[in-house]
Coordinates of C-alpha atoms and ligand atoms in Angstrom, one line a residue:
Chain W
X1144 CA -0.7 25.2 -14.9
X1145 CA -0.7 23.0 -11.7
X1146 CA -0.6 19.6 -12.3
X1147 CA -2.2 17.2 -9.4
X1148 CA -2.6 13.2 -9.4
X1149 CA -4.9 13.5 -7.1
X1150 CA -5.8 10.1 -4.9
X1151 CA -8.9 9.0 -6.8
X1152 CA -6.9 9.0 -10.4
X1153 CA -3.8 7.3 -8.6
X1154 CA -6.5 4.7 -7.5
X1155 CA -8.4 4.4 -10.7
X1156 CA -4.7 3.8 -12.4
X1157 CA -4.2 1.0 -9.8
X1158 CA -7.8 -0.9 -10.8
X1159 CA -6.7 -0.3 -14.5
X1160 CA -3.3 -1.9 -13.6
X1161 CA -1.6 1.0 -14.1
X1162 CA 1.1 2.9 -11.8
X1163 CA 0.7 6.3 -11.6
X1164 CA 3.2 9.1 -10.4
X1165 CA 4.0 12.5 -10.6
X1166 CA 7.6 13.4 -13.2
X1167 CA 9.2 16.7 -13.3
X1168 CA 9.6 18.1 -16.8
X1169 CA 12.4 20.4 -15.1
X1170 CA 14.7 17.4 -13.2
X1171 CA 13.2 14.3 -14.7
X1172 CA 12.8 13.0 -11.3
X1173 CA 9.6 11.2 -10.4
X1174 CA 7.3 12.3 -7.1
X1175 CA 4.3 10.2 -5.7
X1176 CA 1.5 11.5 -4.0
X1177 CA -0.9 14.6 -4.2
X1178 CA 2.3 17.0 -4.6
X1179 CA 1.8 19.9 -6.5
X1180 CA 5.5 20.5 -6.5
X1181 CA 8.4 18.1 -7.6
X1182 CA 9.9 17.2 -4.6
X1183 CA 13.6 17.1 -5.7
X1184 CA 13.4 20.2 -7.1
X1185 CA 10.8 22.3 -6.4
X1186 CA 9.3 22.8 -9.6
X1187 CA 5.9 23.2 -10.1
X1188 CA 6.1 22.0 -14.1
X1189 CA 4.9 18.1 -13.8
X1190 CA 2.9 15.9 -15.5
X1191 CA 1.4 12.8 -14.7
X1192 CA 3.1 9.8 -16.1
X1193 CA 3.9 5.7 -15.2
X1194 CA 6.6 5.0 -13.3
X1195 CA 8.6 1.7 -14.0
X1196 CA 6.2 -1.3 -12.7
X1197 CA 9.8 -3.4 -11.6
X1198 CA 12.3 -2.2 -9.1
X1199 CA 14.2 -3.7 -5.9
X1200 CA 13.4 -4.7 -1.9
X1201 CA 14.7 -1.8 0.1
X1202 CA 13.0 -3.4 3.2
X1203 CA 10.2 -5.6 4.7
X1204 CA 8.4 -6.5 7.7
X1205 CA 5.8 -9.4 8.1
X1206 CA 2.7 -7.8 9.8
X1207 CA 1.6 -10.5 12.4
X1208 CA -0.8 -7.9 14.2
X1209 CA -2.5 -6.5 11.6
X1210 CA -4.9 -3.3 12.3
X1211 CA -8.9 -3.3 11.6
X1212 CA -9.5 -4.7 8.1
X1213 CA -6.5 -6.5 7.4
X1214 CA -6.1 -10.3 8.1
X1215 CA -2.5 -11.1 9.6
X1216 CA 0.4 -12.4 8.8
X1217 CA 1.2 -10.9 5.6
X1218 CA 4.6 -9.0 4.2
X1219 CA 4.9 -4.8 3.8
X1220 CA 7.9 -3.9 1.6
X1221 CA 9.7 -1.0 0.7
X1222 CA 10.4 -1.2 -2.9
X1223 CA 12.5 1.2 -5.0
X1224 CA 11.6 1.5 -8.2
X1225 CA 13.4 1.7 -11.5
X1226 CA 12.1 5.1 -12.1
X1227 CA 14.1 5.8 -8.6
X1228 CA 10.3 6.3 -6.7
X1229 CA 10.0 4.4 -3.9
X1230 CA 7.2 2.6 -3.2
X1231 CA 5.2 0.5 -0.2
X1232 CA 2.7 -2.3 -1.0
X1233 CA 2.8 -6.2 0.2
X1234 CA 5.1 -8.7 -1.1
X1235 CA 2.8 -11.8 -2.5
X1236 CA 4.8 -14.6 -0.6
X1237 CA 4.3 -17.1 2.4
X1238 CA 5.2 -14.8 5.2
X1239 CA 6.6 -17.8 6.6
X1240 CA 9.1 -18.5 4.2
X1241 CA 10.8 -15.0 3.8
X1242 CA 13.9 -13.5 5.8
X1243 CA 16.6 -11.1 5.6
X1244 CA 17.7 -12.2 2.3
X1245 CA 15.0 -10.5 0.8
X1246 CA 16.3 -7.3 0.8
X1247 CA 18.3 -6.6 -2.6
X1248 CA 15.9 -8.9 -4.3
X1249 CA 13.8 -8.1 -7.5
X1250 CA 10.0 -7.5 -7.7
X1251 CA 7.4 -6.8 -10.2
X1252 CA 4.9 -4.8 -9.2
X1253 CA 1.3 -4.5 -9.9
X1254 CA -2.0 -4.3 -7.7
X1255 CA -4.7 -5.5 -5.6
X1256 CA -7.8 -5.0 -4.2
X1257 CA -8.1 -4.0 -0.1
X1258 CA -10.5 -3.4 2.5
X1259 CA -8.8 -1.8 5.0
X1260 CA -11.8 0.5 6.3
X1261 CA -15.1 -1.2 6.8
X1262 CA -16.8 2.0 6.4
X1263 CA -15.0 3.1 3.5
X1264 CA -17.6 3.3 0.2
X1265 CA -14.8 3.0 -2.2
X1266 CA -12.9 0.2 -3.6
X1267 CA -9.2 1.2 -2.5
X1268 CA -6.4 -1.1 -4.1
X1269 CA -2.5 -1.3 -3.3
X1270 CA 0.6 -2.4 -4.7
X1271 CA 1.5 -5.6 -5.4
X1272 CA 5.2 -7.2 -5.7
X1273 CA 6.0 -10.7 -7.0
X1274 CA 9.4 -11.7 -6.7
X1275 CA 10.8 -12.0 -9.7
Chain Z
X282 CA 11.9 36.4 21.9
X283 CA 11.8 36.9 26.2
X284 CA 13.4 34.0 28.5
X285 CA 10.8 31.3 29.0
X286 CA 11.0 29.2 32.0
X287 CA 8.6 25.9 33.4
X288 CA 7.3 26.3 37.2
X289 CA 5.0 23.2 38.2
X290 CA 5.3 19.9 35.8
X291 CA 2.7 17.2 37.0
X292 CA 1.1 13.7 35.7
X293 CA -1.2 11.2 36.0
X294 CA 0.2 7.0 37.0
X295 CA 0.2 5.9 33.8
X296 CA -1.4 2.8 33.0
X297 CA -5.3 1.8 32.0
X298 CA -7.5 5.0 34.0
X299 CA -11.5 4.6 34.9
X300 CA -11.3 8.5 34.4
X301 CA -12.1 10.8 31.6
X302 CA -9.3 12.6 29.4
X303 CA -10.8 15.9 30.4
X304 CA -10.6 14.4 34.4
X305 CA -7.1 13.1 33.7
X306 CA -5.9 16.6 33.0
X307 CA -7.7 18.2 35.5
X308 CA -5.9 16.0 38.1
X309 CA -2.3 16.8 36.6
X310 CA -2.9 20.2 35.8
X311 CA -4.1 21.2 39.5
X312 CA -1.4 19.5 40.6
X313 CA 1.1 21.8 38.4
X314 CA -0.9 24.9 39.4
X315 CA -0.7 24.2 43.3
X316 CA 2.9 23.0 42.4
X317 CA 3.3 26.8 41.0
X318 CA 1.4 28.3 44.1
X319 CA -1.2 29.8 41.0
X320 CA -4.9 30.1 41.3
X321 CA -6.7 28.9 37.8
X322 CA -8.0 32.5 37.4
X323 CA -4.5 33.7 37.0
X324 CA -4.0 30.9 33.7
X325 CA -4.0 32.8 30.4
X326 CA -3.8 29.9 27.7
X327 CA -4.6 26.6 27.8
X328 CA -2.5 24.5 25.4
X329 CA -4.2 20.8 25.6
X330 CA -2.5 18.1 23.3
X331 CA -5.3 14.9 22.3
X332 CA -4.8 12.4 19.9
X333 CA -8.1 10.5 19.8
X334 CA -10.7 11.9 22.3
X335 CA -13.1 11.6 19.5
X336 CA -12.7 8.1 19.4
X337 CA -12.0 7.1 22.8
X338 CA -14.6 8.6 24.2
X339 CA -17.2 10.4 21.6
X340 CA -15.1 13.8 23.0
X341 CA -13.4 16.2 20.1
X342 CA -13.2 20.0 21.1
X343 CA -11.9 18.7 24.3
X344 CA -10.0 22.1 25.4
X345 CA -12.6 24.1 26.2
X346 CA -14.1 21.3 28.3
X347 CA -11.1 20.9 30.2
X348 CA -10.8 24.8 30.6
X349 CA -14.1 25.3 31.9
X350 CA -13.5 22.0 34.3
X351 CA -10.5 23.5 35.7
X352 CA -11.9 27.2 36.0
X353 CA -10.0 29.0 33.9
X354 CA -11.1 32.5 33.2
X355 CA -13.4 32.8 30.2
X356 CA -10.9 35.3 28.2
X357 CA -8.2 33.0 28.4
X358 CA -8.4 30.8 25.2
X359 CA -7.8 27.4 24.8
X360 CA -6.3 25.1 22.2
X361 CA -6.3 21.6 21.0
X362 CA -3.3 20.1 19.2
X363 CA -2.7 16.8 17.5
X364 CA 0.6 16.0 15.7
X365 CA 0.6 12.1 16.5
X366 CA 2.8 11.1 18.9
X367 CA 4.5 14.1 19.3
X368 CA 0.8 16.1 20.1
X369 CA 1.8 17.2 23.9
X370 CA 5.3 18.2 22.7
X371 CA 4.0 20.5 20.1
X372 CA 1.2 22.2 22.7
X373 CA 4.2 22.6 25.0
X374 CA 6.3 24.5 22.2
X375 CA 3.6 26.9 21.0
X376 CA 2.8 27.7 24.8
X377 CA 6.7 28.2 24.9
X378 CA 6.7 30.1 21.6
X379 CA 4.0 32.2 22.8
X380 CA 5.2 33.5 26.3
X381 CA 8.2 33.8 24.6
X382 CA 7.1 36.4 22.0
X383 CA 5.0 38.4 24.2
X384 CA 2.1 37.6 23.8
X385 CA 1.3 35.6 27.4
X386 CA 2.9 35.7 30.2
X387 CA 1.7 32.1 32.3
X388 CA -0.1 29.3 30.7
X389 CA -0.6 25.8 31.6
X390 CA 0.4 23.1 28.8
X391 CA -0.1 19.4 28.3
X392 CA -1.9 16.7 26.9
X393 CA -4.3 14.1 27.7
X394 CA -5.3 10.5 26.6
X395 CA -7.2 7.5 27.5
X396 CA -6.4 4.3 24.8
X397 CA -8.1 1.9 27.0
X398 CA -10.9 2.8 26.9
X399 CA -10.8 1.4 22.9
X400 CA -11.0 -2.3 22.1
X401 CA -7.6 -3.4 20.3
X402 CA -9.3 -3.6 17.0
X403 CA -10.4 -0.1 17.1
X404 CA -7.2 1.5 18.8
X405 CA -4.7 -0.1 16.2
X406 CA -7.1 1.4 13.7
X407 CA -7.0 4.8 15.3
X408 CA -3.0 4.5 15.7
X409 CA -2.9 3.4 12.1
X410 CA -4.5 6.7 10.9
X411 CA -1.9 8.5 11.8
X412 CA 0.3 7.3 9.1
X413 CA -1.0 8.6 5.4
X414 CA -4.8 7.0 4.8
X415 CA -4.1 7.3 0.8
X416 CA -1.6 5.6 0.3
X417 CA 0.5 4.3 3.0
X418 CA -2.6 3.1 4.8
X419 CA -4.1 0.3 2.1
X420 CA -0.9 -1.7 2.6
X421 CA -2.0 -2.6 6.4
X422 CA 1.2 -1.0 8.0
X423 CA 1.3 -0.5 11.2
X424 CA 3.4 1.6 13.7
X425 CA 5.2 -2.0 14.9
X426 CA 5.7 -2.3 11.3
X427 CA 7.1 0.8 9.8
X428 CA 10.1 0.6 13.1
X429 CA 10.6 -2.8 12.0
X430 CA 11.0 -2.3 8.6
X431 CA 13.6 0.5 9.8
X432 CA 15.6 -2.3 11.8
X433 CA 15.7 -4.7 9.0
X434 CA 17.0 -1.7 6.9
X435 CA 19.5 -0.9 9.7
X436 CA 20.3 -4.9 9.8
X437 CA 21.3 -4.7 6.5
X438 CA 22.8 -1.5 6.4
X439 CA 25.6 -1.8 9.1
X440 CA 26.1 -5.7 8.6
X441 CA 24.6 -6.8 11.5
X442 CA 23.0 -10.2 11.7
X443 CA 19.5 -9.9 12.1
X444 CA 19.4 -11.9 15.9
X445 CA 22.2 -10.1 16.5
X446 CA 20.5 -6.9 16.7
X447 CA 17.4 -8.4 18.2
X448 CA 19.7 -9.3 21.4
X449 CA 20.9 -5.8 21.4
X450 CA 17.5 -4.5 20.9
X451 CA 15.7 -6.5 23.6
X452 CA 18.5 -4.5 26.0
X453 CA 17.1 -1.3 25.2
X454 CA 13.5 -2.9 26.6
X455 CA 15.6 -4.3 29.8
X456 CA 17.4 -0.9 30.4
X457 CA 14.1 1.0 30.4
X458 CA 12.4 -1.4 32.4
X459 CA 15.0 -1.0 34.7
X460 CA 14.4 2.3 35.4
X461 CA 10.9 2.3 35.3
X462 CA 10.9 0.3 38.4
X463 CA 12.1 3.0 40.1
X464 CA 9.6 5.2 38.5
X465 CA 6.2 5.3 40.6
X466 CA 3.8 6.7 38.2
X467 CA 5.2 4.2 35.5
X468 CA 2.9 1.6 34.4
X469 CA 5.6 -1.0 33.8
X470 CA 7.7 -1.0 37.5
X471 CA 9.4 -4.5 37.0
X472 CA 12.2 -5.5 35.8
X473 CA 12.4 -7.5 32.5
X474 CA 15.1 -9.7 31.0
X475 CA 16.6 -10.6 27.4
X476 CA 15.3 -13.8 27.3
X477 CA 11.5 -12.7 28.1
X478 CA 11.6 -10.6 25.4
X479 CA 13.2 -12.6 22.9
X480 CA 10.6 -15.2 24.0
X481 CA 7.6 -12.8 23.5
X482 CA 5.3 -13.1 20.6
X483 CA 5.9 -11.3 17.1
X484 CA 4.8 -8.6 16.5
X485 CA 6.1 -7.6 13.5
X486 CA 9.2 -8.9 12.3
X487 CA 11.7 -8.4 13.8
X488 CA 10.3 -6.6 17.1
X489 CA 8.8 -8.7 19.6
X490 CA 5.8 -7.9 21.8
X491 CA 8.7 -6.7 24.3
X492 CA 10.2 -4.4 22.2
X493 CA 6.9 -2.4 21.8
X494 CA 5.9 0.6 24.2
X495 CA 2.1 -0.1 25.6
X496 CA -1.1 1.3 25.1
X497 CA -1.4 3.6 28.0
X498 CA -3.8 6.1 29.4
X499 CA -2.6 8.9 31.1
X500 CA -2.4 13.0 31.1
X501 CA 0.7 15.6 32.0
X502 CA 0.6 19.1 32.4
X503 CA 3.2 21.6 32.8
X504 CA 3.1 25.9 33.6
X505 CA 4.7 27.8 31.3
X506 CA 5.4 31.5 32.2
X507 CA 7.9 34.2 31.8
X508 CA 11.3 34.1 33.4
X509 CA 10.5 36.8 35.8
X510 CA 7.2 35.1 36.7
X511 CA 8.1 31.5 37.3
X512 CA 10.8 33.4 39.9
X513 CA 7.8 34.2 41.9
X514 CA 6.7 30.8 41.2
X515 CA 9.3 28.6 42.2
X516 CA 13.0 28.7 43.4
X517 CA 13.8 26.7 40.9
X518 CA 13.0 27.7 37.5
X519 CA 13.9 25.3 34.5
X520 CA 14.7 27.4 31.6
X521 CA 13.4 26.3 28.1
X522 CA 16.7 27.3 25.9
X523 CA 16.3 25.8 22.7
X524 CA 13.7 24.1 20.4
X525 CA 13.3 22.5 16.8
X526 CA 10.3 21.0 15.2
X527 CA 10.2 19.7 11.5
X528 CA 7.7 18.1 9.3
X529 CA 8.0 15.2 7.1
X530 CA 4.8 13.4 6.0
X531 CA 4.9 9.6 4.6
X532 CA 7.8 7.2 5.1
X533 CA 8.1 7.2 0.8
X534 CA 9.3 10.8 1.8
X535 CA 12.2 9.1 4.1
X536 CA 13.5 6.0 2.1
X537 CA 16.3 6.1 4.2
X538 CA 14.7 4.7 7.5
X539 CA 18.2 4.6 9.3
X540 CA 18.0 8.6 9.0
X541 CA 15.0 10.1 10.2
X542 CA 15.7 13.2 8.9
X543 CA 12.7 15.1 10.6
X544 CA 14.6 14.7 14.0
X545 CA 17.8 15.6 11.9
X546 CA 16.4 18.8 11.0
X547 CA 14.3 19.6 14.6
X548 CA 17.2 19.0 16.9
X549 CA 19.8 21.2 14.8
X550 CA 17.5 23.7 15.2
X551 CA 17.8 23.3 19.3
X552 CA 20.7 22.8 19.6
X553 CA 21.4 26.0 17.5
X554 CA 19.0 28.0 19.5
X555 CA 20.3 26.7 22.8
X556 CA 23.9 26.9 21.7
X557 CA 24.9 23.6 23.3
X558 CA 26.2 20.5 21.5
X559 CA 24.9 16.4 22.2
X560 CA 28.3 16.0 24.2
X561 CA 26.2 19.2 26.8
X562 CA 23.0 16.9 27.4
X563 CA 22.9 14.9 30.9
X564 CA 19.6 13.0 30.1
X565 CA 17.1 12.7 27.4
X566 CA 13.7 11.7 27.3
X567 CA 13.6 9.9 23.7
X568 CA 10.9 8.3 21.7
X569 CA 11.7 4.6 22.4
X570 CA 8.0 3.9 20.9
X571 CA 10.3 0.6 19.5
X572 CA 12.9 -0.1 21.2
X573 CA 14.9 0.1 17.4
X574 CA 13.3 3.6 17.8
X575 CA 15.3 4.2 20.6
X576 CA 18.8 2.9 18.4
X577 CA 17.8 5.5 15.8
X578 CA 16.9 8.3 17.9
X579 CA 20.6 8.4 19.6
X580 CA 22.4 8.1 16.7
X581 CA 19.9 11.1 14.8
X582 CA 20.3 13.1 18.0
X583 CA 23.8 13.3 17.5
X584 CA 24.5 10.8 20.6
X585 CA 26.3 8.5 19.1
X586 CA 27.9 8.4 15.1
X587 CA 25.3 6.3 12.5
X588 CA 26.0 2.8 13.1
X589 CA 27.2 2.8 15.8
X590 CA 24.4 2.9 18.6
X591 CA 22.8 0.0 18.2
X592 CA 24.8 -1.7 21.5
X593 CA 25.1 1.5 23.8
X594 CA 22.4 -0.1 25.7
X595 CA 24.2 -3.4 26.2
X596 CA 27.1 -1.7 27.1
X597 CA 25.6 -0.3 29.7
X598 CA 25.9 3.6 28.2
X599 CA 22.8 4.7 28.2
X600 CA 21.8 3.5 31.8
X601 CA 21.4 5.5 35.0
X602 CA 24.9 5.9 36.6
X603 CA 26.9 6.1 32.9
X604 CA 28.8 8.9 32.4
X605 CA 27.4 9.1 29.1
X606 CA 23.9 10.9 28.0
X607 CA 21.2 8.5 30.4
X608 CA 18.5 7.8 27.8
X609 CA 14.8 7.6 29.7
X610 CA 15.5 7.5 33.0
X611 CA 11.8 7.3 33.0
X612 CA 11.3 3.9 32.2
X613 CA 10.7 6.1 28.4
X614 CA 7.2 4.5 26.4
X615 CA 8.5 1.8 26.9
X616 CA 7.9 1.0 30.3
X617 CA 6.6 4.3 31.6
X618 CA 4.0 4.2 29.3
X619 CA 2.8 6.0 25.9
X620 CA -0.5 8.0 26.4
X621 CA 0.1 9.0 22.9
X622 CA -1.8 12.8 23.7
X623 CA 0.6 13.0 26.9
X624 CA 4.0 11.5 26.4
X625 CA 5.6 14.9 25.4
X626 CA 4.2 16.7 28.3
X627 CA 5.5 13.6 30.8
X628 CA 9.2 14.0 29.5
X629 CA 9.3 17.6 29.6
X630 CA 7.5 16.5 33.2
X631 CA 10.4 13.8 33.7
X632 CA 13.2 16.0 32.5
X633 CA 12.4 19.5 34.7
X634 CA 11.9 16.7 38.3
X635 CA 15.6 15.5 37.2
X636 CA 16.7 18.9 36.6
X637 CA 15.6 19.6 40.3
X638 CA 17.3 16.9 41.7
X639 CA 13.7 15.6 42.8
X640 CA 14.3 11.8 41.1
X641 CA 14.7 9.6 44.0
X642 CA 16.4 6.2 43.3
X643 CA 16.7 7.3 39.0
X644 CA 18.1 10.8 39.6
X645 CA 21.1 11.5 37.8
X646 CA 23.2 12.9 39.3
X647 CA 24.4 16.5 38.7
X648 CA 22.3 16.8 35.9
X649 CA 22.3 20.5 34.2
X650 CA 20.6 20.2 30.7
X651 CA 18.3 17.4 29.4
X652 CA 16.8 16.7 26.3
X653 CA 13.0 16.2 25.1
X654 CA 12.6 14.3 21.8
X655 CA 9.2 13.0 20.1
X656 CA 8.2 11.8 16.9
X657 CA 4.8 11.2 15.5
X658 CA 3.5 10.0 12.5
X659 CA 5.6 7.3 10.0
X660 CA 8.8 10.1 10.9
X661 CA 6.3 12.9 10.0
X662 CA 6.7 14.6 13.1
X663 CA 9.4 15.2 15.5
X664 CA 9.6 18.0 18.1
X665 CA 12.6 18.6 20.5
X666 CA 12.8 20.6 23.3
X667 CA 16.3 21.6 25.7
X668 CA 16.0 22.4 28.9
X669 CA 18.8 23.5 31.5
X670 CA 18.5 24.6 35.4
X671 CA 20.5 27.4 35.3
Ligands
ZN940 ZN1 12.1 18.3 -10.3

């Protein structure tokens, strides 16, 4: 049986506030994304469970040209997770105030509605991280 | 597989062009077939890299309007690639691959691409799609900010303070600018200095506008043919002896942005194949997209250990006249400029004129074996290619 999260439950979890991502039955590992295989080990037994909505800043930029749809300046981190997934969304901050020491720090994370294709139909939402 | 050599190499000035992609090839790619003293109807495969011809211009399915505006014989096919950044690269490689297993024996390679002719808006839109539109996308990353995400990781990583490694990054801008102003189809020939850069506008933190490779338009083409062909071609062949290419997809996939481990896993392959080493390489045409990019790329391609390249530039290392590997005598995307569609062709272009001692004021001298190096995508993509004169 091949298990798939595919994009439009991953984004219905979001608007429900939940994080959805892909665990290995086999390695207990977790994988994000439309994978149809566990991507630590190869195994194709996965189901589709939450991953843990807290984890750490691995990195971060503040985006202060920001593409079609978006409205600059605004912070993108990297966030490992404490299910070990890690995960991008934006940092809910004043870009202005935010620096190097960032990284290492603790974030909940939830989500948020964005608009970043005008011709989209769709609602699309992304992570959210609050310092903790 | 059969030896596989490169006859004519050609390109465009790089810069903003009033022409069309498809006239943009045409002009490089008659350039490489006169170069090659071969008539269009003796082409056998057109390998055409494009990024955004549907956008730019309203254009997909661009090959076969390119093949027919060049001439090329009817039962010669022709292909349209797009891996990112790395498109031309990868067009150039399968042309390779396929003289190389039989199955051709001359075709003309390339790419072609015309980012001006977008408003900013739109362009950082198309760029942007590159990266994964699920889920990577809906955070507004953009290509500025996934490199400078990787240099506040590398920051951290190796201990160095964060205006630390903007100084040392803003040389790697300075040291390609330098060469580009010896570089006559570059669209950046003047020199630049730390301070300007430092003193440009953020982009994304921490890469200034200076640290960022242009939007360029621009085409390159190269002939691709059998040994024993390009010998009737030219007296002096350029031998493609090894290449890698590896696949990646989102930057979740890479958490690690010090280690791009697509290139990791590309280049191993060349050099394998080759049978030479990173110590063996006299130049390399790298993809300084950011000039952190460049920092990574060194140390990935085995140039220099992890940690450790972030002030080869500074020290002068990587410039023309080192002893060391030169990194983009060029001018690289940096200054040279980054038709994304055509950047792969123009280093293979770039590395086979330096082979052939044909560099003017940036040869380097002596130079036997260069490497090509491109990567497209948030790391998704990377494609190398080593070539050697002899
Ligand atoms: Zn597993």
């Amino acid at each position: 049986m091949i298990n798939q999260l595919s994009l439009n439950e991953y984004q219905k979890g979001l608007a429900d506030e939940k994080l959805l991502g892909i665990h290995c039955k086999k390695c207990n590992q977790f994988s994000f994304h439309s994978s149809v295989v566990c991507k630590h080990c190869g195994s194709t037994e996965l189901e589709t469970k939450n991953f843990e909505a807290a984890g750490t800043i691995k990195t971060y930029t503040v985006i202060r040209v920001a593409s079609d749809g978006f409205e600059a300046p605004f912070v993108v981190a990297l966030v490992k997770t404490d299910s070990r997934i890690h995960v991008m969304g934006n940092l809910d901050i004043d870009p202005d105030s935010v620096g190097m020491e960032l990284i290492g720090k603790r974030v909940s994370i939830s989500s948020k509605k964005v608009n970043p294709d005008p011709y989209a139909k769709e609602v699309t939402h992304t992570l959210k991280f609050v310092l903790e | 597989m059969r030896e596989v050599a490169i006859a004519g190499v050609s390109m465009t000035d790089f810069g903003v062009s009033e022409n069309t992609c498809v006239e943009m090839f045409c002009e490089a790619g008659i350039d490489a077939l006169n170069k090659s003293k071969i008539e269009p109807k003796n082409i056998e495969a057109l390998f055409v890299g494009n990024c955004l011809g549907d956008f730019e211009e309203g254009q997909s399915h661009i090959a076969s309007h390119i093949h027919a505006a060049l001439g090329l014989p009817m039962d010669s096919p022709a292909m349209r690639y797009e891996n990112a950044c790395a498109t031309a690269t990868i067009a150039v490689r399968q042309a390779a691959l396929m003289v190389g297993a039989g199955v051709y024996d001359v075709v003309l390679a390339g790419g072609t691409e015309r980012v001006a002719a977008m408003d900013t808006p739109l362009a950082t839109r198309t760029f942007a799609m590159a990266s994964n539109a699920g889920y990577s996308a809906p955070t507004g990353i953009t290509f500025p900010g996934v490199f400078a995400m990787a240099a506040h990781m590398y920051a951290d990583k190796y201990g160095i303070e964060i205006e630390e490694l903007q100084k040392y990054m803003a040389n790697v801008s300075v040291k390609n600018h330098y060469h580009a102003s010896m570089n006559p189809k570059a669209q950046f020939q003047k020199e630049i200095t730390v301070d300007k850069v430092l003193n440009s506008v953020m982009v994304a933190d921490p890469l200034h506008f200076l640290d960022c490779c242009p939007f360029s338009d621009g085409a390159s083409a190269v002939v691709i043919g059998t040994k024993q062909k390009v010998m009737e071609m030219t007296d002096k062949p350029v031998y493609i002896i090894g290449t890698g290419q590896a696949a990646g997809g989102p930057i979740i996939n890479n958490p690690d942005m010090t280690r791009i481990k697509t290139r990791e896993a590309s280049v191993a392959q060349a050099y394998k194949e080759a049978g030479v080493k990173p110590s063996d390489i006299d130049l390399c045409e790298l993809h300084d997209c950011f000039t952190i990019a460049e920092i990574l790329a060194i140390e990935c391609l085995g140039f220099y250990e992890f940690g450790k390249g972030y002030d080869a530039a500074q020290k002068g290392e990587t410039r023309l006249g080192s002893k060391k590997t030169v990194i983009n005598p060029s001018g690289g995307l940096k200054a040279k400029g980054h038709p994304i569609g055509a950047t792969g062709a123009a280093q293979v272009t770039e590395i086979v004129e330096q082979l052939r001692g044909e560099s003017g004021k940036r040869q380097v001298e002596g130079a036997k074996t260069g490497l090509v190096d491109t990567l497209g995508g948030e790391f998704g993509t990377v494609c190398n290619l080593i070539l050697r004169s002899e």
